[in-house]
Amino acid sequence: MATIHTPPAMGGALSVADPLRPHRLRRHWRSCRVINSAAANAPIGGGIGALAWVVLALVALVVALAISPDSALWGGPAWSWRSLRGACASPAASRDPSAFARCSPLRRDPGSWWLVLPLGGPTAGPAAASSAISAGAAAFGSSVGGSAVAFGQGRAATAAGLRPWQSPLATRSPSLWRGGDSGSAATAAVTRRSKATTAEAKAKNRAKSEAAQKRNMESHKAGQQAMKDWLTDRTVKARQQQDAYRSWRKHGANWKVDPVLQNGEILVRNVNHGPNLLLFEDSEFPRYSDIRFEHIYRGFRSVSMDQSRDLEMALLNAPWDARQSWPLIMEPLELMIDKVDKVVRTVMFLKDVVSPSSNMFEASKLALEIQYDCRKRMHRFENFLPHFKAFLEAPDTSQAQRRCVASLMLQFEHDGVQLFEGFGHRVEKITADEFLQFLRTRNHLFNISQEWDLNIRRDMKEKNFLLRQQDEIQGLPRYVLEDAAAAAVEAGYPKANPEKGPWLFSHDDAMLEPMLKHATGRTFREYVYGQRKRVAFLGGVGVNDNTEALRTMLELRLNYSSLIGYPSYADMSFQLQMATKMQAYAFLGRLRRESLAAARRELSELRAAARAGGQEDDVDYFDVAYWRERLIEQRFGLREAYVREFFSFPNVLEGVFGLLRRLFGVEAVPADGEAKGSLWHDSVRFFRLRDAATGERIASFFVDAYRRRGSKQPGFWVHNIHDYSVLRGDARGPRLPAVSIILDLAPPGADGRPPLLTMSEVAKVFHTFGSSLRHLLCRQPEGLVAGIQGVESDALSLAGHLLERFAWEESTLRSMSRHVETGDPLPEAAIQTLAMVRTFHNGMRVLKRTALAQIDLDLHAQYDPTGSMTVIEVAQAIEAEFSVIPPRVEDHDICSMAFNDDTKASAMYGDLWGEALAADAFSEFEAAGLDDDEAVARVGQKFWEEVLLHGGGRSPTLAFRRFLGRPPMFAAFLAHLGILDEDADDEGGDSASGDYEDVYDEDDDDFVEFEAGGVRGGFEDAEFDYDGGDDEDAEFDY
């Protein structure tokens, strides 16, 4: 006999009184499973227990009958309902419930069941079956005396080695239900014939299908070959490639033919496989015109996955001795950071300069998110910290390497690595909820910073206004009207012209400055000024309003900094500045005291000029630029329209290149043909920077000089393509730096006349080229501190302000001022007058810049979001202390300031700080003699070697002291601004001519953050040597 274990739910399916209908029996066999462990092991008692025993007994009887040697199922006599009833009546079938308990190993797996059956034959009787049950329950499949076999199904049965079971009742043979041999034989014969017919039909169909498939494949290949043979004509093939290119723009990877790029190369048909234009490494510069949104999406997916893999590999490859792991830890990190940042910079450049479409805006958001995620992922690898610590402790670590490591440690700390692993020295290990709050705060700050810029850009565009009447534009110069008419044409007014209009005006600096200087209508000036001061402010609510975002940003930054152990966000930010917080406060306070007296004198002169000009109302902010320009015309006899005729852009560009040759001994050589595939517009120029003496290539740069309204973001800035890198070099040498210099100048006229520049625009061109020098002239072998990486943000503007100062120098003016038509030089009297105009009425402008810097610093250092004063009220209260004209209640330029930039938040004083350093550096050139070219070249070479060459690998304070041979003196800054006056009343009582040595009273070492026992704490067991190696007098002021 055989034993079948069934679920309790099926136990009542068969009983003695129940007629065994075929469908019920078939369902019972198909439902065979192991008894539920909970039910099988439950105590048996009461009504439920008795019922369970009855059910188990009935099942055992039925099974005993089914496997009886007399049953037709196993080759015995035909099925007999009477014998089934007789077997059910046998009490012996239900006396051994322990047989079910032997299934406990299989009951652990509710998806398994097992069955022991006799092999058939006259010798296989109940005794053999019982033995098979007993032995099979323990052995799960071993045969007993050769007369029984065990079957099973499920994980446990398979693990036990049971044979797979298929119920014989699954064939649904009628003989099983009718009984008798004749029915079984007939049914078997029919089944065999049916199976044979079915198998034959399947074989025939399979043969036909394979033959048809083979014919189709051969036909398809023949058609493809014929199509390739037919597409021999170049014109037809090019047309098809263009169609495929347009199709790919819509359908992504569903390419049929490889399109041809602008440079004649074949573009890979599927950016999922093969090179991606965004990640191209075989070209020197990105192929800007050919990069599409699809490349960006797939490229960043690849970058993110690569970074995750590279981070793990860097830690796996790190040796046990951390002091020997610089090439295995820092160099992989440098390559990872460089790859991610380069791709992100490329996408942002595409959005701002090449193709500002809606898709590219989405791509830029994706780029920033990927960069944020990659940095966050890297900064959570706390296993890097022991290696960083070992690098700082090692005596042979160079100064540049220490600054690399310390900068990374600060970044890790600011991303919260010490919060959840207990590595922090400021705060103890926090709970999981607190860490989640930290993550939410960081993510919220990231989202707000993205929305901040977008609100400013959208509101600036919405505030553009169209004028049609000439009496509304009285006094505006022709070049402004030409620019406004061109903007109107691009906006959909094809008949717009400078004479009759209409004119479309915007609020960017290229239009705002000349409108405030020259528009005679006071109402017009007030409208323009007010609109610009209310960018991203719509009453505190609504779309494109930054008021609530500013309050939320300040609150989140305070919470964020407090979570990682800083009293305020400013305290955290000043870990990455050249000055300390107290030095910044002293610097701004001193500037306020010195410039207030000068601003009062200037206001008196402006009021007198306004009264003389017929203005009855008092001078307001929107009147200052207008009456200052009138005073220059009256006092110096110099008109801006006259000066513009002598400063065409080609001459100014030659003046910049001449100054670089004079200061640093380098020359810019045009090389447009060497970057043909990377030029994104016909007006873009490409240059190689070479050593003037040896011809050695130093760097490369693009110049995109002319504005393209609607397709190029207005403004002057430097886009970093890539920095100097030894690791990214090749057999020819290290990778040399490259930048794109973006200017905002009017395009050439239709007659080919070159654009003419005002003196303000000339100074901006020089400043922008100067800002690129930290990239172009850097030779730092440690890539993590090459260029501006690792440079304290308040020292970044030093080189830009230095070149801007040279733009007003008389020898520079002589070298680049030639009349656009006659070629005559600018008269000597005009050159000397321009040198004086630079400092004319500087007090009010310096005071305004100082007020904005003070607002930024106070909001991040002292503002309490839960206090009684709003952000706007605090800003207006501070501005009132820095003004000689009462602040306008309706002005909210705080909503359009760069508060969202983490490098500028609480560090807006840095532009003034950098200008002060530049003024001190220029005094060295003056002391050497500006007319002595050899002396100027000698000082310029020293500035390059001490300040620019090392990038962020040397402390700015140390670099500047080595250049000057002394600490910085801010008396040179006051003279540079032209606000010194011995007779002026100083409300603070200090001498106006005194130096600013008190600003440098504090001696803060670089990254004292990590010094053992430092005033700001540190990693307790770290011991750092700050002697700087071979720098005997190294002092690392941070």
XYZ file of N, CA and C in Angstrom, residues 890-1016:
381
model
N 10.697 100.409 -2.050
C 10.256 99.487 -3.092
C 11.391 98.696 -3.730
N 12.636 98.979 -3.391
C 13.772 98.259 -3.979
C 14.022 96.967 -3.202
N 14.184 95.895 -3.949
C 14.449 94.582 -3.347
C 15.490 93.842 -4.184
N 16.608 94.487 -4.444
C 17.635 93.819 -5.244
C 18.258 92.634 -4.509
N 17.949 92.483 -3.215
C 18.434 91.330 -2.478
C 17.877 90.033 -3.060
N 16.699 90.102 -3.711
C 16.082 88.898 -4.276
C 16.767 88.433 -5.556
N 17.636 89.234 -6.132
C 18.339 88.836 -7.352
C 19.842 88.739 -7.135
N 20.293 88.777 -5.877
C 21.706 88.583 -5.588
C 22.048 87.093 -5.653
N 23.337 86.787 -5.690
C 23.787 85.394 -5.853
C 23.806 84.666 -4.519
N 22.696 84.700 -3.792
C 22.633 84.030 -2.497
C 22.648 82.513 -2.649
N 22.228 82.013 -3.796
C 22.127 80.563 -3.956
C 23.470 79.902 -4.206
N 24.491 80.669 -4.529
C 25.806 80.115 -4.822
C 26.537 79.827 -3.513
N 26.838 78.548 -3.276
C 27.488 78.178 -2.013
C 28.866 78.805 -1.868
N 29.554 79.054 -2.995
C 30.887 79.661 -2.911
C 30.828 81.153 -2.636
N 29.672 81.797 -2.852
C 29.540 83.234 -2.637
C 28.732 83.576 -1.393
N 27.938 82.638 -0.904
C 27.134 82.903 0.288
C 28.039 83.230 1.461
N 27.784 84.357 2.089
C 28.577 84.934 3.184
C 29.987 85.309 2.740
N 30.261 85.333 1.433
C 31.592 85.675 0.930
C 31.522 86.701 -0.197
N 30.447 87.505 -0.248
C 30.357 88.517 -1.286
C 31.326 89.673 -1.052
N 31.870 89.734 0.133
C 32.917 90.716 0.372
C 34.164 90.375 -0.438
N 34.235 89.132 -0.948
C 35.436 88.649 -1.611
C 35.823 89.446 -2.837
N 34.869 90.026 -3.557
C 35.218 90.822 -4.729
C 35.970 92.088 -4.302
N 35.514 92.725 -3.228
C 36.243 93.887 -2.699
C 37.593 93.473 -2.133
N 37.641 92.332 -1.473
C 38.896 91.835 -0.915
C 39.914 91.578 -2.034
N 39.453 90.914 -3.110
C 40.342 90.655 -4.238
C 40.802 91.928 -4.914
N 39.927 92.931 -5.011
C 40.323 94.211 -5.601
C 41.363 94.910 -4.730
N 41.227 94.783 -3.403
C 42.223 95.375 -2.510
C 43.585 94.719 -2.700
N 43.617 93.395 -2.848
C 44.875 92.705 -3.102
C 45.461 93.117 -4.450
N 44.592 93.276 -5.453
C 45.067 93.682 -6.775
C 45.664 95.080 -6.744
N 45.052 95.989 -5.970
C 45.604 97.336 -5.857
C 46.987 97.306 -5.214
N 47.158 96.432 -4.213
C 48.466 96.315 -3.583
C 49.486 95.715 -4.546
N 49.049 94.733 -5.348
C 49.955 94.139 -6.331
C 50.333 95.150 -7.408
N 49.374 95.976 -7.827
C 49.676 96.984 -8.853
C 50.679 98.010 -8.336
N 50.644 98.252 -7.021
C 51.608 99.194 -6.465
C 53.039 98.692 -6.642
N 53.248 97.371 -6.709
C 54.576 96.825 -6.964
C 55.035 97.167 -8.382
N 54.129 97.102 -9.339
C 54.478 97.483 -10.709
C 54.785 98.976 -10.775
N 53.999 99.767 -10.047
C 54.265 101.198 -10.032
C 55.627 101.503 -9.417
N 55.962 100.775 -8.354
C 57.256 101.000 -7.715
C 58.406 100.617 -8.644
N 58.206 99.596 -9.473
C 59.251 99.186 -10.417
C 59.362 100.134 -11.592
N 58.296 100.893 -11.892
C 58.305 101.824 -13.014
C 57.487 101.310 -14.183
N 56.306 101.880 -14.379
C 55.435 101.417 -15.451
C 55.983 101.731 -16.839
N 56.884 102.658 -16.946
C 57.485 102.970 -18.241
C 58.679 102.077 -18.554
N 59.131 101.316 -17.597
C 60.282 100.427 -17.787
C 59.756 99.029 -18.103
N 59.798 98.630 -19.379
C 59.235 97.353 -19.792
C 59.952 96.170 -19.153
N 61.261 96.279 -18.980
C 61.999 95.179 -18.366
C 61.607 95.002 -16.898
N 61.462 96.112 -16.197
C 61.059 96.021 -14.792
C 59.641 95.483 -14.671
N 58.748 95.925 -15.554
C 57.372 95.419 -15.538
C 57.359 93.924 -15.825
N 58.168 93.469 -16.791
C 58.233 92.040 -17.107
C 58.788 91.249 -15.935
N 59.744 91.795 -15.231
C 60.328 91.098 -14.092
C 59.291 90.930 -12.973
N 58.563 91.986 -12.677
C 57.530 91.890 -11.636
C 56.399 90.972 -12.088
N 56.032 91.060 -13.376
C 54.987 90.181 -13.888
C 55.373 88.716 -13.824
N 56.628 88.414 -14.141
C 57.087 87.031 -14.053
C 57.049 86.536 -12.606
N 57.388 87.399 -11.682
C 57.331 87.008 -10.269
C 55.892 86.768 -9.833
N 54.967 87.599 -10.294
C 53.554 87.412 -9.961
C 53.069 86.070 -10.503
N 53.487 85.723 -11.712
C 53.107 84.440 -12.289
C 53.646 83.285 -11.446
N 54.912 83.347 -11.104
C 55.554 82.235 -10.413
C 55.065 82.076 -8.983
N 54.764 83.174 -8.312
C 54.397 83.080 -6.903
C 52.898 82.947 -6.685
N 52.080 83.563 -7.533
C 50.637 83.635 -7.281
C 49.842 82.723 -8.201
N 50.159 82.725 -9.494
C 49.327 82.030 -10.475
C 49.784 80.607 -10.754
N 51.061 80.348 -10.709
C 51.609 79.077 -11.173
C 51.111 77.899 -10.359
N 50.925 78.081 -9.053
C 50.633 76.964 -8.163
C 49.145 76.694 -8.003
N 48.288 77.502 -8.591
C 46.862 77.279 -8.456
C 46.428 77.292 -7.009
N 45.637 76.275 -6.632
C 45.204 76.159 -5.238
C 46.157 75.372 -4.384
N 47.346 75.035 -4.909
C 48.312 74.268 -4.149
C 49.140 75.096 -3.190
N 48.958 76.389 -3.182
C 49.677 77.261 -2.252
C 48.684 78.234 -1.646
N 48.853 78.493 -0.370
C 47.985 79.431 0.324
C 48.064 80.809 -0.321
N 46.938 81.475 -0.587
C 46.980 82.813 -1.173
C 47.751 83.809 -0.319
N 47.616 83.699 0.985
C 48.345 84.619 1.848
C 49.844 84.403 1.726
N 50.260 83.142 1.752
C 51.680 82.846 1.579
C 52.164 83.304 0.210
N 51.382 83.011 -0.839
C 51.777 83.394 -2.189
C 51.898 84.911 -2.310
N 50.958 85.635 -1.716
C 50.980 87.082 -1.854
C 52.128 87.686 -1.057
N 52.407 87.126 0.103
C 53.526 87.634 0.893
C 54.859 87.356 0.211
N 54.961 86.214 -0.458
C 56.202 85.921 -1.175
C 56.352 86.839 -2.389
N 55.235 87.238 -2.984
C 55.307 88.163 -4.108
C 55.678 89.570 -3.652
N 55.035 90.035 -2.589
C 55.273 91.404 -2.125
C 56.515 91.514 -1.251
N 56.874 90.450 -0.558
C 57.932 90.533 0.437
C 57.474 91.149 1.731
N 56.166 91.255 1.933
C 55.585 91.886 3.126
C 54.110 91.495 3.188
N 53.431 91.756 4.323
C 51.987 91.523 4.378
C 51.238 92.530 3.502
N 50.020 92.224 3.096
C 49.231 93.176 2.296
C 48.959 94.464 3.067
N 48.984 95.583 2.346
C 48.707 96.907 2.927
C 47.523 97.513 2.188
N 46.456 97.838 2.916
C 45.241 98.289 2.278
C 45.196 99.792 2.044
N 46.253 100.498 2.418
C 46.315 101.904 2.049
C 46.373 102.054 0.537
N 47.008 101.079 -0.144
C 47.048 101.113 -1.607
C 45.639 100.990 -2.184
N 44.766 100.257 -1.509
C 43.395 100.114 -1.994
C 42.646 101.440 -1.916
N 42.830 102.167 -0.830
C 42.160 103.462 -0.702
C 42.636 104.429 -1.769
N 43.946 104.418 -2.040
C 44.462 105.281 -3.105
C 43.936 104.836 -4.462
N 43.840 103.541 -4.663
C 43.304 102.999 -5.915
C 41.859 103.427 -6.127
N 41.076 103.476 -5.055
C 39.674 103.881 -5.172
C 39.520 105.390 -5.324
N 40.511 106.154 -4.908
C 40.420 107.601 -5.012
C 39.528 108.229 -3.977
N 39.404 107.619 -2.804
C 38.513 108.165 -1.771
C 39.295 108.737 -0.597
N 40.607 108.833 -0.710
C 41.393 109.456 0.357
C 41.255 110.974 0.290
N 41.045 111.589 1.443
C 40.980 113.053 1.521
C 41.421 113.447 2.920
N 42.533 114.155 3.002
C 43.081 114.519 4.303
C 42.169 115.441 5.082
N 41.367 116.257 4.376
C 40.498 117.214 5.066
C 39.139 116.629 5.413
N 38.892 115.395 4.946
C 37.551 114.834 5.164
C 37.384 114.434 6.621
N 36.169 114.591 7.127
C 35.857 114.170 8.488
C 35.656 112.660 8.509
N 36.332 112.032 9.415
C 36.209 110.581 9.559
C 35.395 110.304 10.815
N 34.210 109.763 10.603
C 33.313 109.592 11.744
C 33.851 108.572 12.743
N 34.756 107.715 12.290
C 35.322 106.756 13.220
C 36.513 107.309 13.965
N 37.071 108.462 13.540
C 38.192 109.052 14.223
C 39.528 108.494 13.823
N 39.581 107.503 12.876
C 40.841 106.915 12.457
C 41.410 107.684 11.285
N 42.698 107.571 11.116
C 43.355 108.229 9.991
C 42.982 107.524 8.719
N 42.561 108.295 7.736
C 42.162 107.708 6.459
C 43.334 107.144 5.708
N 44.525 107.635 5.962
C 45.691 107.167 5.221
C 46.384 105.994 5.900
N 45.841 105.534 7.031
C 46.487 104.429 7.733
C 46.373 103.135 6.963
N 47.314 102.238 7.227
C 47.246 100.956 6.548
C 46.235 100.063 7.262
N 46.016 98.901 6.675
C 45.005 97.992 7.201
C 45.658 96.822 7.910
N 46.740 97.098 8.614
C 47.400 96.008 9.317
C 46.496 95.401 10.375
N 45.571 96.204 10.895
C 44.691 95.668 11.921
C 43.755 94.602 11.362
N 43.583 94.606 10.071
C 42.763 93.571 9.463
C 43.431 92.213 9.578
N 44.773 92.210 9.660
C 45.517 90.965 9.702
C 46.046 90.645 11.096
N 45.341 91.120 12.133
C 45.803 90.853 13.479
C 45.767 89.366 13.806
N 44.785 88.660 13.242
C 44.647 87.247 13.569
C 45.554 86.416 12.678
N 46.181 85.402 13.243
C 47.031 84.482 12.493
C 46.343 83.125 12.464
N 45.557 82.900 11.435
C 44.844 81.633 11.287
C 45.591 80.782 10.281
N 46.071 79.634 10.730
C 46.776 78.748 9.832
C 45.811 78.132 8.833
N 46.362 77.767 7.689
C 45.545 77.042 6.712
C 45.054 75.745 7.330
N 43.751 75.507 7.178
C 43.156 74.264 7.593
C 43.524 73.906 9.031
N 43.635 74.902 9.898
C 43.839 74.643 11.322
C 42.682 73.810 11.862
N 41.627 73.753 11.053
C 40.501 72.866 11.309
C 40.952 71.470 11.733
N 42.016 70.969 11.126
C 42.424 69.599 11.360
C 43.672 69.501 12.220
N 44.101 70.600 12.812
C 45.299 70.566 13.632
C 44.967 70.024 15.018
N 45.842 69.191 15.528
C 45.597 68.606 16.852
C 45.581 69.706 17.893
N 44.472 69.794 18.624
C 44.371 70.787 19.681
C 44.149 72.193 19.163
N 43.765 72.332 17.891
C 43.539 73.659 17.336
C 42.346 74.319 17.993
N 42.237 75.639 17.777
C 41.165 76.376 18.440
C 39.808 75.946 17.923
N 39.755 75.382 16.714
C 38.469 74.942 16.188
C 38.307 73.438 16.305
